[in-house]
Each structure stands twice: as C-alpha cells, then as structure tokens.
Amino acid sequence: MRRRGLDFRRPARRRFSNVFWLILCGLAILLFIGLLGRENQQPTSRSATAKRSYRHDKIIEGLNVTDEMLSPGSIARQLNDQISLAKAFLVIAKESNNLQFAWDLSAQIRNSQILLSNAALRRTPLTTSESETAIRDMALLLIQAQQLHYDSATMIMRLKAKIQGLEEQMNSINEKSSKYGQIAAEEVPKSLYCLGVRLTTEWFKNSNLQKKLKQRRQTAIKLKDNNLYHFCIFSDNILATSVVVNSTVWNSKNPENVVFHLVTDEVNYAAMKAWFTTNSFQGVTVDVQKIEAFSWLNASYVPVLKQLQDADTQNYYFSGSGGNNRTPIKFRNPKYLSMLNHLRFYIPEVFPALKKIVFLDDDVVVQKDLSSLFSIDLNGNVNGAVETCMETFHRYHKYLNYSHPLIREHFDPDACGWAFGMNVFDLVEWRKRNVTGIYHYWQEKNVDRTLWKLGTLPPGLLTFYGLTEPLNPSWHVLGLGYTNVDPQLIENGAVLHFNGNSKPWLKIGMEKYKPLWDKYLDYSHLLLQQCNVH
C-alpha cells in the first residue's frame, strides 16, 4: 500500500490551539452570565431591604418604640419584661392565697414602674447603677415564683378551675333568683291583703252596702242584653280587677253600654262586692259572682277539676317530686291549681244568655275604646286573638310535646301561637262546635302530663286549633311584665298586657311601665291610704 506524503498530515500545534480557544470562549460566556445574574439580583435585594426597613419603621411608629428600647442592652425593656411576668405571678399568688408574696410582688412592681416613669419624665435612658437593685430584687422574686410552680401551665389550670367555680356559682344564683322571683310574684302584698280584709269587714258591717247592691240589681236586664258590650274577668285580685274596669270605662266612648262580669272565689267575694258597690266607675254595670256558686262545676263534669283534686297532681305542683324529681319552680305556681284560671274554657256555661264576650286578664290595662271588637267578623271562628308567632319560640312546638304521637299527628308544629289575655269569643259558634267538649277531650288525654305541663295556654292552643281568627296586633300588646317593649307599640296598643312575673302592683314590677297602670288607680282613696297602697 502506498503511504501518503508527509504534507497531508494535520500539524499537532494547530490542534492544541483550537482546544485552547474553545475553553477560553466558554469561560467568557460563563463570566458574562454571572455578571448578568448579579445585576438582576441587586435590585431585588435592595427592594427587600427597603421593604423590611419601611415595615420596621411603621412598627416602631405604631408602638411608640424608642431606640433605647431596641438596644440589646436596654434596661427599660428588661424592667418591662419583668413587670409583665410579675403581674401574671401576682394573679396566681392571690388565687393561691399567698398574700405576703403577692404583696412583695406588688411592691416591687410599683418600684420598677416608678423608675421607668422617672426616666420617661427626664427623657434619658435608665442607667445600670440606678436600676441594678430593682432588677436584682425583681429577679429574686421571679425565681421564687418559679420555685413555687407559678408557671403558665399552673396558671391556666387554676384559671380554668376558677372559671368552672364561677359558672357553678352563677347557675346557683340564677336558680335562686328564678325561685325567689317566682315566690315574690305569687305572694300577696300586705297592702292587698289589708284591702281585702277591710272591704270584707265593711261589707258585713255596713248594711247600706248590701241594700245599695240590691237596688242596682234592678238593672240586671243589662247582664243579658246582647246589644251591649260584655266583658268578663276571672280574678281574686281586687286592685288589679279595679284597674281593668276603670281603664276600660275611662277610654270607652259609651261607658253606659259597657257591662263587666266578674267572677272571684269565696274568700274575695264579699270584698269584691264591697269595692264595686262603693265605687261607681262612671255608672258602668258591674256584676260579681263567685265560682263556688256554679253547681255544674264539679269533678264529674270537669276533668281538670278531678285532676286538680288528685294527690299526685298536687304533689307534682307543690313538692316538685314529680317527673325527674326536679320539677321547675314555674310549674309549681298555685294559679295552675285554681279553677279561676281554668274557668275561661267554660264561658258559655258561666254566661248562658250571651252571644259574644271579650275576655280580659286581670293584669292588663286598656287604653283605647274596645267597642269595635264586638263588630269584628271572626269568619265563623270561635276565638279572636292576636298571634304571637313573630319568633319561632311562639309557635306550637314551643308549648306542646311533639314526641307524643297524638300531638304529632294532629297539629302543625310551626302553627302560630296566640295570646290569652284579650280574646273575643263568639259564644254561638262555641256552643255549636262544642268547644268545651274538645277541651275536655284533650284534658283527659293529658292526665299523665305527657302532652303539655304548664298552664292554660297549651290546652287553649289545642282546643281552638283551626278555630282562631287572627286580630290586628295593636289590639293586644304583650311583654310589659318581663321584657322591654317598643314604645311605639305601647303607644298604639289598645290593651297592654303585664304578662310575666313583674306585675305592676308588686315591688318587682318594672318601674318604667308602672305609670301606665298607676294612672287608673286613685291613690287618694281612703282605704288605699289606710292600707298603704302605693
């Protein structure tokens, strides 16, 4: 084979030169990239530094921090930190009843605060020499506190225990408050008791009063005249009944057409007759009856009367031993054992000659003419009442036991509740629909108190279900005996109801609403002054 000539071979020097230049170009490129990256990072770094500086400046301005406080050797900051910790330990020392140690901490806190205050006034930083003793003394106390286990964990546990103890005290106080409030609401004030005794004495002592009453009975025809405006009140409270009658007559356009039917008990019968015989009330017709005179009102006809005579029922209401052995105090109100409270379900039997009547509770005040109530069309319903279902707790499910199948199957839980206290009753429709019979049915079903537990409103809701015509809310304004009521509602209300425990004739009555009741009572009356009624 023929070899190439020497001139065709690649020289060695030229190969080395090319590699050198390639390496040199690569280093130049890397250097260029590094320079560009550094230039890009510098603005970002400057921007972040500027932002941090600005944020620190804002913090210093907002907290009123001085350069001296930020100094690593700031004595003021050290004192402030000690004071903060000492205040926490002071709380624990007091809770632990370590009063001497608490006093030492408190005194040292004051000393440190005086040092800081003096430095702030002269506007010069604290020096080591003037604060050394205070810092040392405080440090010793803080070490002592730590030895006593006054740490944050201990503090949290003790505070939790304290909170639990306070909650238990609060629950106990609330329970006592409710109990005493209920007792206060049920008690008869001395002044009312005095009034009843004096009136009873006057009735049996003064024969002229009885003659005067017989003369008034010549107008008995008015008691059955359905062209007049008939009102009924069932009460044993003479003063409250007097206010209802007086306020109704005072605001009536035609008081001569107003007839009041009052039913009370044997104890207050003579006193009630004496009061309404000696006082004219602008000539309005007032008839007083006693519940004991109704011969038809017996246990064989009235289921609730049979229940009220039952020993277990009385034990439930009075001893509180029924149910879960912790019957709420409100269930033990004697008014729930009074037939005067249940008589509202027997109005057609009490007044057999009447066709329409307005029922009023004895804790109401009338401030408008009520004659228009007698011309309201009830659209075939029996009961005209103001609904109270603006809030969910005034609907049927609030008053009735919907776990019971009888309640669940027959009544809508979201149906609107309504109020007893001012009700228009169509007695013709009542008799036609046998409403009293409906009431008897539900009372018999509730003999074991599983349908409802409290009062006359729950059975009223059952009895008049589908038979109640809603009235304009201005006819009946509630809540003056337990809550704040919109002044506009009070001003426009026809009947103001002091429902709740804070009755206006009691010392626990709400002071701002008592004038609404007081204006219809003549405190200059001799008997009221003698009995210190005020």
Coordinates of C-alpha atoms in Angstrom, one line a residue:
M1 CA 0.0 0.0 0.0
R2 CA 1.3 3.4 -0.9
R3 CA 1.7 5.8 2.1
R4 CA 0.6 9.4 2.0
G5 CA 3.1 12.1 1.8
L6 CA 4.1 14.0 4.9
D7 CA 2.5 17.2 3.8
F8 CA -1.0 15.7 4.1
R9 CA -0.8 15.1 7.9
R10 CA -2.5 17.7 10.4
P11 CA 0.1 19.5 12.3
A12 CA 0.0 18.9 16.2
R13 CA 0.3 22.7 17.1
R14 CA -2.8 23.6 15.2
R15 CA -4.9 21.0 17.1
F16 CA -3.8 22.3 20.5
S17 CA -4.6 25.9 19.5
N18 CA -8.3 25.1 18.7
V19 CA -8.9 23.5 22.1
F20 CA -7.4 26.5 23.9
W21 CA -9.7 28.9 22.2
L22 CA -12.8 26.9 22.8
I23 CA -12.1 26.8 26.6
L24 CA -11.4 30.5 26.6
C25 CA -14.7 31.3 24.9
G26 CA -16.6 29.1 27.4
L27 CA -15.1 30.9 30.4
A28 CA -16.0 34.2 28.8
I29 CA -19.6 33.2 28.4
L30 CA -19.9 31.9 32.0
L31 CA -18.4 35.2 33.3
F32 CA -20.9 37.2 31.3
I33 CA -23.9 35.1 32.6
G34 CA -22.6 35.6 36.2
L35 CA -22.4 39.3 35.8
L36 CA -26.0 39.5 34.4
G37 CA -27.3 37.4 37.3
R38 CA -25.7 39.6 39.8
E39 CA -27.1 42.8 38.3
N40 CA -30.6 41.2 38.3
Q41 CA -30.3 40.2 42.0
Q42 CA -29.1 43.6 43.2
P43 CA -32.4 45.5 42.7
T44 CA -34.4 42.7 44.3
S45 CA -32.2 42.6 47.3
R46 CA -32.3 46.4 47.6
S47 CA -36.1 46.3 47.3
A48 CA -36.5 43.6 50.0
T49 CA -34.2 45.5 52.3
A50 CA -36.1 48.7 51.7
K51 CA -39.4 47.0 52.4
R52 CA -38.1 45.5 55.7
S53 CA -36.8 48.8 56.8
Y54 CA -40.1 50.5 56.0
R55 CA -42.1 47.8 57.9
H56 CA -39.8 48.2 60.9
D57 CA -40.3 52.0 60.8
K58 CA -44.1 51.5 60.8
I59 CA -43.9 49.1 63.8
I60 CA -41.7 51.5 65.7
E61 CA -44.1 54.4 65.0
G62 CA -47.2 52.4 65.9
L63 CA -45.9 51.1 69.2
N64 CA -44.1 54.3 70.2
V65 CA -40.8 52.3 70.5
T66 CA -37.6 54.2 71.2
D67 CA -34.1 53.4 70.0
E68 CA -33.1 52.8 73.6
M69 CA -35.7 50.0 74.0
L70 CA -34.4 48.3 70.9
S71 CA -30.9 48.3 72.1
P72 CA -29.5 44.8 73.1
G73 CA -28.6 46.2 76.5
S74 CA -31.9 48.1 77.1
I75 CA -32.6 48.3 80.8
A76 CA -36.0 49.7 80.3
R77 CA -37.0 46.7 78.2
Q78 CA -35.7 44.4 80.8
L79 CA -37.7 46.1 83.5
N80 CA -40.9 46.0 81.4
D81 CA -40.4 42.3 80.7
Q82 CA -40.0 41.7 84.5
I83 CA -43.1 43.7 85.3
S84 CA -45.3 41.8 82.8
L85 CA -44.2 38.4 84.2
A86 CA -44.5 39.6 87.8
K87 CA -48.2 40.7 87.1
A88 CA -49.0 37.2 85.9
F89 CA -47.4 35.7 89.0
L90 CA -49.3 38.2 91.2
V91 CA -52.6 36.9 90.0
I92 CA -51.6 33.3 90.8
A93 CA -50.3 34.3 94.2
K94 CA -53.6 35.9 95.1
E95 CA -55.5 32.9 93.8
S96 CA -53.3 30.7 96.0
N97 CA -54.0 32.9 99.0
N98 CA -50.2 33.6 99.3
L99 CA -50.9 37.2 100.3
Q100 CA -47.5 38.0 101.6
F101 CA -45.8 37.0 98.4
A102 CA -48.4 38.9 96.4
W103 CA -47.7 42.0 98.5
D104 CA -44.0 41.7 97.8
L105 CA -44.6 41.3 94.1
S106 CA -46.9 44.3 94.0
A107 CA -44.5 46.5 95.9
Q108 CA -41.6 45.6 93.6
I109 CA -43.8 46.2 90.5
R110 CA -44.5 49.7 91.8
N111 CA -40.8 50.3 92.4
S112 CA -39.9 49.3 88.8
Q113 CA -42.8 51.4 87.4
I114 CA -41.5 54.4 89.4
L115 CA -38.0 54.0 87.8
L116 CA -39.5 53.8 84.3
S117 CA -41.7 56.8 85.0
N118 CA -38.8 59.0 86.2
A119 CA -36.7 58.0 83.2
A120 CA -39.6 58.9 80.9
L121 CA -40.1 62.3 82.5
R122 CA -36.4 63.3 82.3
R123 CA -36.1 61.7 78.8
T124 CA -32.9 60.0 79.4
P125 CA -32.3 56.2 79.4
L126 CA -32.0 54.3 82.6
T127 CA -28.5 53.6 83.8
T128 CA -27.3 50.3 85.2
S129 CA -26.4 51.9 88.6
E130 CA -29.8 53.3 89.3
S131 CA -31.7 50.2 88.2
E132 CA -29.4 47.4 89.3
T133 CA -31.1 46.9 92.7
A134 CA -34.6 46.9 91.2
I135 CA -33.7 44.4 88.6
R136 CA -32.0 42.2 91.1
D137 CA -34.8 42.3 93.6
M138 CA -37.4 41.5 90.9
A139 CA -35.3 38.7 89.6
L140 CA -35.2 37.1 93.0
L141 CA -39.0 37.3 93.3
L142 CA -39.5 35.8 89.9
I143 CA -37.1 32.9 90.7
Q144 CA -39.0 32.4 93.9
A145 CA -42.3 32.3 92.0
Q146 CA -40.9 29.7 89.6
Q147 CA -39.9 27.6 92.7
L148 CA -43.5 27.8 93.8
H149 CA -44.5 26.4 90.4
Y150 CA -46.2 29.7 89.3
D151 CA -45.7 28.8 85.7
S152 CA -48.1 29.4 82.8
A153 CA -49.5 25.8 82.9
T154 CA -50.3 26.1 86.6
M155 CA -51.9 29.5 85.9
I156 CA -54.1 28.1 83.1
M157 CA -55.3 25.2 85.3
R158 CA -56.1 27.4 88.2
L159 CA -57.9 29.9 86.0
K160 CA -59.9 27.0 84.4
A161 CA -60.9 25.8 87.9
K162 CA -61.8 29.4 88.9
I163 CA -64.0 29.8 85.8
Q164 CA -65.7 26.5 86.5
G165 CA -66.3 27.6 90.1
L166 CA -67.7 30.9 88.9
E167 CA -70.0 29.2 86.4
E168 CA -71.4 26.9 89.2
Q169 CA -72.0 30.0 91.4
M170 CA -73.7 31.8 88.5
N171 CA -76.0 28.8 87.9
S172 CA -76.8 28.6 91.6
I173 CA -77.6 32.3 91.7
N174 CA -79.7 32.1 88.6
E175 CA -81.7 29.2 90.1
K176 CA -82.2 31.1 93.4
S177 CA -83.1 34.3 91.5
S178 CA -85.8 32.4 89.5
K179 CA -87.1 30.7 92.6
Y180 CA -87.3 33.9 94.7
G181 CA -88.7 35.9 91.7
Q182 CA -91.5 33.2 91.4
I183 CA -92.2 33.4 95.1
A184 CA -92.3 37.2 95.0
A185 CA -94.7 37.1 92.1
E186 CA -97.0 34.6 93.9
E187 CA -97.1 36.4 97.3
V188 CA -100.0 38.7 98.1
P189 CA -98.6 42.0 99.2
K190 CA -99.6 43.2 102.7
S191 CA -101.4 46.2 101.2
L192 CA -103.7 44.0 99.0
Y193 CA -104.3 41.6 101.9
C194 CA -105.2 44.6 104.1
L195 CA -107.5 46.0 101.4
G196 CA -109.4 42.6 101.2
V197 CA -109.8 42.3 105.0
R198 CA -111.1 45.9 105.4
L199 CA -113.5 45.6 102.5
T200 CA -114.8 42.3 103.8
T201 CA -115.3 43.8 107.2
E202 CA -117.1 46.8 105.7
W203 CA -119.4 44.6 103.7
F204 CA -120.7 42.6 106.6
K205 CA -120.7 45.6 108.9
N206 CA -122.4 48.1 106.6
S207 CA -126.0 47.0 105.7
N208 CA -126.3 50.0 103.4
L209 CA -123.9 48.5 101.0
Q210 CA -126.0 45.3 100.7
K211 CA -129.1 47.5 100.1
K212 CA -127.3 49.5 97.5
L213 CA -126.3 46.3 95.7
K214 CA -130.0 45.1 95.7
Q215 CA -131.1 48.4 94.2
R216 CA -128.5 48.0 91.4
R217 CA -129.9 44.6 90.6
Q218 CA -132.9 46.3 89.1
T219 CA -130.6 46.8 86.1
A220 CA -130.0 43.1 85.9
I221 CA -131.6 43.1 82.5
K222 CA -128.4 44.6 81.1
L223 CA -126.5 41.5 82.1
K224 CA -128.3 39.6 79.4
D225 CA -128.7 42.3 76.8
N226 CA -126.7 41.3 73.7
N227 CA -126.8 44.8 72.3
L228 CA -124.3 45.9 75.0
Y229 CA -120.6 45.4 75.3
H230 CA -119.9 42.5 77.6
F231 CA -116.5 41.9 79.3
C232 CA -115.5 39.2 81.7
I233 CA -112.7 38.9 84.2
F234 CA -111.9 35.9 86.5
S235 CA -109.7 37.0 89.3
D236 CA -109.1 37.1 93.1
N237 CA -107.2 40.4 92.9
I238 CA -109.4 43.3 93.8
L239 CA -106.9 46.1 92.9
A240 CA -105.9 44.6 89.5
T241 CA -109.6 44.0 88.6
S242 CA -110.4 47.6 89.5
V243 CA -107.7 48.9 87.2
V244 CA -109.0 46.8 84.3
V245 CA -112.6 48.0 84.8
N246 CA -111.5 51.6 85.4
S247 CA -109.2 51.8 82.4
T248 CA -111.8 50.2 80.1
V249 CA -114.5 52.6 81.2
W250 CA -112.1 55.6 81.1
N251 CA -111.4 55.0 77.5
S252 CA -114.8 53.9 76.4
K253 CA -116.8 56.2 74.1
N254 CA -120.1 54.9 75.6
P255 CA -119.5 53.6 79.1
E256 CA -123.2 53.3 79.7
N257 CA -123.2 50.4 77.3
V258 CA -120.4 48.6 79.0
V259 CA -121.1 45.6 81.2
F260 CA -118.5 43.8 83.3
H261 CA -119.0 40.2 84.6
L262 CA -116.6 39.5 87.4
V263 CA -116.1 36.0 88.9
T264 CA -114.0 35.5 92.0
D265 CA -113.7 33.0 94.8
E266 CA -115.4 32.7 98.2
V267 CA -112.6 34.4 100.0
N268 CA -112.7 37.5 98.0
Y269 CA -116.4 37.6 97.1
A270 CA -117.5 40.0 99.8
A271 CA -114.6 42.3 99.4
M272 CA -115.1 42.4 95.6
K273 CA -118.8 43.2 96.0
A274 CA -118.0 46.0 98.6
W275 CA -115.4 47.6 96.3
F276 CA -117.6 47.7 93.2
T277 CA -120.6 48.8 95.2
T278 CA -118.9 51.7 96.9
N279 CA -117.2 52.9 93.6
S280 CA -119.3 53.9 90.7
F281 CA -116.9 53.7 87.8
Q282 CA -118.8 56.2 85.8
G283 CA -122.0 54.3 86.1
V284 CA -120.8 51.2 84.3
T285 CA -122.7 47.9 85.1
V286 CA -120.6 45.5 87.2
D287 CA -121.8 42.1 88.3
V288 CA -119.8 40.0 90.8
Q289 CA -120.2 36.2 91.1
K290 CA -118.3 33.5 93.0
I291 CA -117.1 30.4 91.4
E292 CA -118.4 28.2 94.2
A293 CA -122.0 29.1 93.1
F294 CA -121.6 27.2 89.8
S295 CA -123.2 23.8 90.7
W296 CA -122.3 22.4 87.3
L297 CA -118.6 22.9 88.1
N298 CA -117.9 19.5 89.6
A299 CA -115.4 16.7 89.1
S300 CA -117.9 14.5 87.2
Y301 CA -118.2 17.2 84.5
V302 CA -114.8 19.0 84.6
P303 CA -111.8 16.7 84.0
V304 CA -109.3 19.3 85.1
L305 CA -111.1 19.7 88.5
K306 CA -110.8 16.0 89.1
Q307 CA -107.1 16.2 88.2
L308 CA -106.6 19.2 90.5
Q309 CA -108.0 17.3 93.4
D310 CA -105.7 14.4 92.7
A311 CA -102.9 13.9 95.3
D312 CA -100.3 13.1 92.7
T313 CA -101.1 16.3 90.8
Q314 CA -100.9 18.5 93.8
N315 CA -97.6 16.7 94.8
Y316 CA -96.3 17.4 91.3
Y317 CA -97.0 21.1 91.5
F318 CA -96.1 21.8 95.1
S319 CA -93.4 19.4 96.2
G320 CA -91.5 19.2 92.9
S321 CA -91.1 15.5 93.3
G322 CA -92.8 14.5 90.1
G323 CA -91.2 13.6 86.8
N324 CA -87.4 13.7 87.1
N325 CA -87.5 14.8 90.7
R326 CA -86.5 18.3 89.7
T327 CA -89.7 20.0 88.6
P328 CA -89.1 23.6 87.7
I329 CA -90.3 26.2 90.1
K330 CA -92.6 27.8 87.5
F331 CA -94.6 24.5 87.3
R332 CA -95.4 24.9 91.0
N333 CA -97.4 28.1 90.7
P334 CA -100.7 27.8 92.7
K335 CA -102.6 29.6 90.0
Y336 CA -102.4 26.3 88.0
L337 CA -104.4 24.7 90.7
S338 CA -107.0 27.5 90.8
M339 CA -110.3 26.9 88.8
L340 CA -110.4 30.6 88.3
N341 CA -107.6 30.1 85.9
H342 CA -109.4 27.3 84.0
L343 CA -112.8 29.0 84.0
R344 CA -112.1 30.6 80.6
F345 CA -112.9 27.3 79.0
Y346 CA -116.4 27.4 80.4
I347 CA -117.5 30.9 79.4
P348 CA -120.7 29.7 77.6
E349 CA -121.8 27.9 80.8
V350 CA -121.0 30.9 83.0
F351 CA -122.9 33.3 80.8
P352 CA -125.6 31.2 79.0
A353 CA -127.6 34.2 77.7
L354 CA -124.7 35.9 76.0
K355 CA -123.7 35.6 72.3
K356 CA -120.4 37.4 72.3
I357 CA -118.0 38.5 75.0
V358 CA -114.5 39.9 75.4
F359 CA -112.3 38.1 77.9
L360 CA -109.7 40.2 79.8
D361 CA -107.0 39.0 82.2
D362 CA -106.6 40.9 85.4
D363 CA -103.0 42.0 84.5
V364 CA -104.0 44.2 81.6
V365 CA -104.5 47.9 81.1
V366 CA -107.0 49.2 78.5
Q367 CA -106.0 52.5 76.8
K368 CA -108.3 52.5 73.7
D369 CA -112.1 52.1 73.1
L370 CA -112.8 48.4 72.7
S371 CA -116.3 48.6 71.3
S372 CA -115.0 47.9 67.8
L373 CA -114.1 44.4 68.9
F374 CA -117.7 43.4 69.0
S375 CA -118.2 44.2 65.3
I376 CA -115.1 42.3 64.1
D377 CA -116.1 39.4 61.7
L378 CA -114.5 36.2 63.1
N379 CA -115.3 34.4 59.8
G380 CA -117.0 31.6 61.5
N381 CA -114.3 31.1 64.1
V382 CA -114.8 31.0 67.8
N383 CA -111.8 32.8 69.2
G384 CA -110.4 36.2 68.1
A385 CA -106.8 36.6 69.3
V386 CA -103.5 38.3 68.5
E387 CA -100.9 35.9 67.1
T388 CA -97.5 35.7 68.7
C389 CA -95.5 33.7 66.2
M390 CA -93.2 36.6 65.1
E391 CA -90.4 34.4 66.6
T392 CA -90.0 30.7 66.4
F393 CA -90.4 30.2 70.2
H394 CA -94.0 31.3 70.0
R395 CA -95.1 28.5 67.7
Y396 CA -96.9 25.4 68.7
H397 CA -93.7 23.3 69.1
K398 CA -92.7 25.5 72.0
Y399 CA -95.7 24.6 74.1
L400 CA -96.5 21.0 73.2
N401 CA -94.7 17.7 73.3
Y402 CA -94.2 16.7 69.7
S403 CA -92.6 13.4 70.6
H404 CA -96.2 12.3 71.5
P405 CA -98.0 10.7 68.5
L406 CA -101.3 12.4 69.3
I407 CA -99.7 15.8 69.1
R408 CA -97.5 15.0 66.1
E409 CA -100.5 13.6 64.1
H410 CA -103.0 16.4 64.7
F411 CA -101.1 19.7 65.0
D412 CA -98.6 21.6 62.8
P413 CA -95.5 22.3 64.9
D414 CA -95.0 25.6 63.1
A415 CA -98.5 26.8 63.5
C416 CA -98.8 30.3 65.1
G417 CA -99.3 30.6 68.8
W418 CA -101.6 33.3 70.1
A419 CA -102.2 35.0 73.4
F420 CA -104.7 34.7 76.2
G421 CA -105.4 38.0 77.9
M422 CA -107.6 39.8 75.4
N423 CA -109.8 37.5 73.4
V424 CA -113.1 37.9 71.6
F425 CA -115.3 34.8 71.9
D426 CA -118.3 34.0 69.7
L427 CA -120.3 32.0 72.1
V428 CA -122.9 31.0 69.5
E429 CA -120.2 29.3 67.4
W430 CA -118.6 28.0 70.6
R431 CA -121.8 26.1 71.6
K432 CA -122.4 24.9 68.0
R433 CA -118.9 23.4 67.7
N434 CA -118.9 22.0 71.3
V435 CA -115.6 23.7 72.0
T436 CA -115.8 22.8 75.7
G437 CA -116.1 19.2 74.7
I438 CA -112.9 19.5 72.7
Y439 CA -111.2 20.9 75.7
H440 CA -112.4 18.0 77.9
Y441 CA -111.0 15.5 75.4
W442 CA -107.5 16.9 75.5
Q443 CA -107.5 17.4 79.3
E444 CA -108.4 13.7 79.7
K445 CA -105.6 12.7 77.3
N446 CA -103.2 14.7 79.4
V447 CA -103.9 13.1 82.7
D448 CA -100.3 12.0 82.9
R449 CA -99.0 15.4 81.8
T450 CA -97.3 14.0 78.7
L451 CA -98.9 16.3 76.1
W452 CA -98.1 19.5 78.0
K453 CA -97.0 20.5 81.5
L454 CA -97.7 24.2 82.2
G455 CA -100.7 26.5 82.3
T456 CA -103.9 27.1 80.3
L457 CA -102.3 28.3 77.0
P458 CA -101.2 24.8 75.7
P459 CA -104.7 23.3 76.1
G460 CA -106.1 26.5 74.6
L461 CA -103.9 26.1 71.6
L462 CA -105.3 22.5 71.2
T463 CA -108.9 23.5 71.9
F464 CA -109.0 26.4 69.5
Y465 CA -106.8 24.9 66.8
G466 CA -108.4 25.9 63.4
L467 CA -111.0 28.0 65.3
T468 CA -109.0 31.1 65.9
E469 CA -109.2 34.3 63.9
P470 CA -106.0 36.5 64.0
L471 CA -106.6 40.1 65.1
N472 CA -104.6 43.2 64.4
P473 CA -101.5 43.1 66.7
S474 CA -102.3 46.6 68.0
W475 CA -105.3 45.2 69.9
H476 CA -103.1 43.3 72.3
V477 CA -99.5 44.3 73.2
L478 CA -97.7 41.8 75.5
G479 CA -94.5 41.6 77.5
L480 CA -94.7 44.5 79.9
G481 CA -94.2 42.2 82.8
Y482 CA -90.9 40.6 81.8
T483 CA -89.2 42.4 78.9
N484 CA -88.7 45.8 77.1
V485 CA -91.4 46.7 74.6
D486 CA -91.2 49.1 71.7
P487 CA -92.6 52.4 72.9
Q488 CA -94.4 52.8 69.5
L489 CA -96.2 49.5 70.1
I490 CA -97.2 50.7 73.6
E491 CA -98.5 54.0 72.3
N492 CA -100.6 52.3 69.6
G493 CA -101.8 49.4 71.7
A494 CA -105.4 49.1 72.8
V495 CA -104.7 46.5 75.6
L496 CA -101.4 46.4 77.3
H497 CA -100.6 43.1 79.0
F498 CA -98.3 42.8 82.0
N499 CA -97.7 39.1 81.5
G500 CA -94.7 37.8 83.3
N501 CA -93.7 37.9 87.0
S502 CA -93.1 41.7 87.2
K503 CA -96.7 42.7 87.9
P504 CA -97.3 46.4 88.4
W505 CA -98.8 46.0 91.8
L506 CA -95.7 44.2 93.1
K507 CA -92.4 45.7 94.2
I508 CA -90.6 43.7 91.5
G509 CA -92.7 45.4 88.8
M510 CA -90.9 47.2 86.0
E511 CA -90.7 50.8 87.1
K512 CA -90.8 52.3 83.7
Y513 CA -94.2 50.6 82.9
K514 CA -95.9 51.1 86.3
P515 CA -97.2 54.6 85.5
L516 CA -99.3 53.0 82.7
W517 CA -101.1 51.1 85.4
D518 CA -101.0 53.7 88.2
K519 CA -102.9 56.3 86.2
Y520 CA -106.1 54.2 86.6
L521 CA -105.8 53.9 90.3
D522 CA -107.0 56.6 92.8
Y523 CA -104.3 56.5 95.5
S524 CA -106.1 59.2 97.4
H525 CA -108.9 56.7 98.2
L526 CA -109.2 56.4 102.0
L527 CA -108.9 52.6 102.0
L528 CA -105.9 52.6 99.8
Q529 CA -104.2 55.1 102.1
Q530 CA -105.1 53.2 105.2
C531 CA -103.6 50.0 103.7
N532 CA -100.5 51.9 102.4
V533 CA -101.2 51.0 98.8
H534 CA -98.7 53.0 96.7

